[in-house]
Amino acid sequence: MNFLPLIEAKREGKTLASEQIQEFIREFAARKIPDYQMAAMLMAIYFRGLDSAETTALTLAMRDSGDVLKFPKDKRPLVDKHSTGGIGDKVSLPLAPLLACLGFRVPMISGRGLGITGGTLDKLDSIPGFKTLLPAEKIVAQVQEIGCVICGQTDRMVPADKKIYALRDASGTVPSIPLITASILSKKLVENLDALVLDVKFGCAAFMQTKADARKLAKAMVMLGNKCGVNTCAILTDMNTPLGRAGGNWLEAKEGVALLDCRTGGTPVLRCDDLRSLVLGCAAHLLVQTRKSKSLATAHKQAEDCLNSGAPRKKWDEMLVAQGTDLKAFNQKLALDSTASVVVELKAEKSGFVSKCDARLIGEVIRDLGGGRLTKESAINYDVGVDQIAKPGERVEKSATLCRIHAADKAQAEAASARLETTFEISAKPPGKPPLVAEVIR
Ligand code: URA
């Protein structure tokens, strides 16, 4: 194929035909187009954009560059959730078994974290024996049998996205709404879903920092998802404060299980109202989208009753065993207060109300403790992180714990503690509390 005229056409702001897009993705995946030419095309797209038909063609061509999951006919709808990533976002862990118990099939194909955002697979890798790399046949079989799986993409799924994402990363073309939309949705479309809920974060620790940008991305993804036959809705959620009270891979896995365990609440240390409400909210949207519930209020109650029944906790164990975990080892690890070498507490210097808890700073500290990756190749320390985070609006007394730092050694714990002092602000009056879910886009 002569790719140059297509690059020139996009450079001049012209519209590409669907067949042209399909062909160049096919040729690129077959290594017949060099990286430097694809990087030039990506830059042209970055500046000129893609219209809805072009974005659809790109998304479908990327989906079809590899294997697509094929499920037998079944009355249980296929559903999933995608989050654009944030600090403390472990929603997927309790959500998958909850959805399975609500009568869905959940082929949740997740990713790893980079920089300050954690990845679901990294959290799962902190669970003894848990396997995240499964062949397509095993993914389908597990979903059919127990209702849910959380695993990584196989090498044969969406290979075009893997290669294009690496080029975008190296060519400054990541922040392009059509490219992000195609990248995220091509991976979700591989799952052959009936319905999808997208959690698009905004705020200081989010990929899209402003609500306006998050809304633009959410609208593009909702439109495309629906056009491709998946009932898609998006929620815009606040990522200025960490979600839940823990950040760091094992601490988050533990908090996800605590949510499944503590049912209607639990001790103050374990209570994570925002996490619980987001898990239930995602489930409720999917119940309505698939017409298993008539209204969001009914759906919310249905999801809450299911969570409170304890069935999703049992389903979680079932999923763990199906994916290689030794439950005894897992429960022993769960019983430990910490698996890190050192734990220190950050104390409040005065009494008052927590008025700020900066998610970006907490994310950076966790990454620098070894809990996140600076590059794709970085090794992770699963045991480090921050927990018992005091959340905005909460009353704290002088010397109360604002958070605990789990570190590999004393020096790192002290350095993290010094940095975290500026994370929290305490005011005399309770602060106004922005809603966690700012908007729903259907
Ligand atoms: N996540 C993805 O999978 N792709 C993007 O382009 C951005 C975030």
mmCIF file of N, CA and C and ligand atoms in Angstrom, residues 161 165 168 174 179-180 183-184 187 207, ligand 1:
data_model
loop_
_atom_site.group_PDB
_atom_site.id
_atom_site.type_symbol
_atom_site.label_atom_id
_atom_site.label_comp_id
_atom_site.label_asym_id
_atom_site.label_seq_id
_atom_site.Cartn_x
_atom_site.Cartn_y
_atom_site.Cartn_z
ATOM 1 N N ASP A 161 -3.402 -1.962 18.685
ATOM 2 C CA ASP A 161 -3.409 -0.930 19.732
ATOM 3 C C ASP A 161 -2.094 -0.931 20.503
ATOM 4 N N TYR A 165 -0.104 2.357 20.547
ATOM 5 C CA TYR A 165 0.016 3.056 21.836
ATOM 6 C C TYR A 165 1.486 3.338 22.154
ATOM 7 N N ARG A 168 2.450 6.255 20.122
ATOM 8 C CA ARG A 168 1.851 7.497 20.651
ATOM 9 C C ARG A 168 2.627 7.977 21.868
ATOM 10 N N VAL A 174 -0.416 10.974 22.664
ATOM 11 C CA VAL A 174 -1.393 10.302 23.538
ATOM 12 C C VAL A 174 -2.657 11.154 23.724
ATOM 13 N N LEU A 179 -8.009 9.222 19.226
ATOM 14 C CA LEU A 179 -7.061 8.108 19.427
ATOM 15 C C LEU A 179 -7.310 7.411 20.768
ATOM 16 N N ILE A 180 -7.627 8.179 21.791
ATOM 17 C CA ILE A 180 -7.923 7.567 23.102
ATOM 18 C C ILE A 180 -9.203 6.728 22.989
ATOM 19 N N SER A 183 -8.561 3.578 21.118
ATOM 20 C CA SER A 183 -7.700 2.679 21.889
ATOM 21 C C SER A 183 -8.502 1.980 22.991
ATOM 22 N N ILE A 184 -9.256 2.753 23.757
ATOM 23 C CA ILE A 184 -10.014 2.166 24.874
ATOM 24 C C ILE A 184 -11.127 1.251 24.343
ATOM 25 N N LYS A 187 -10.350 -2.227 22.716
ATOM 26 C CA LYS A 187 -10.057 -3.288 23.689
ATOM 27 C C LYS A 187 -11.334 -3.805 24.354
ATOM 28 N N PHE A 207 -6.312 11.595 34.246
ATOM 29 C CA PHE A 207 -5.788 11.707 32.892
ATOM 30 C C PHE A 207 -6.348 12.980 32.233
HETATM 31 N N1 URA B 1 -5.894 4.159 28.018
HETATM 32 C C1 URA B 1 -5.847 3.433 26.865
HETATM 33 O O1 URA B 1 -6.039 2.234 26.870
HETATM 34 N N2 URA B 1 -5.597 4.096 25.731
HETATM 35 C C2 URA B 1 -5.386 5.415 25.670
HETATM 36 O O2 URA B 1 -5.173 5.940 24.602
HETATM 37 C C3 URA B 1 -5.426 6.150 26.872
HETATM 38 C C4 URA B 1 -5.693 5.490 28.048
#
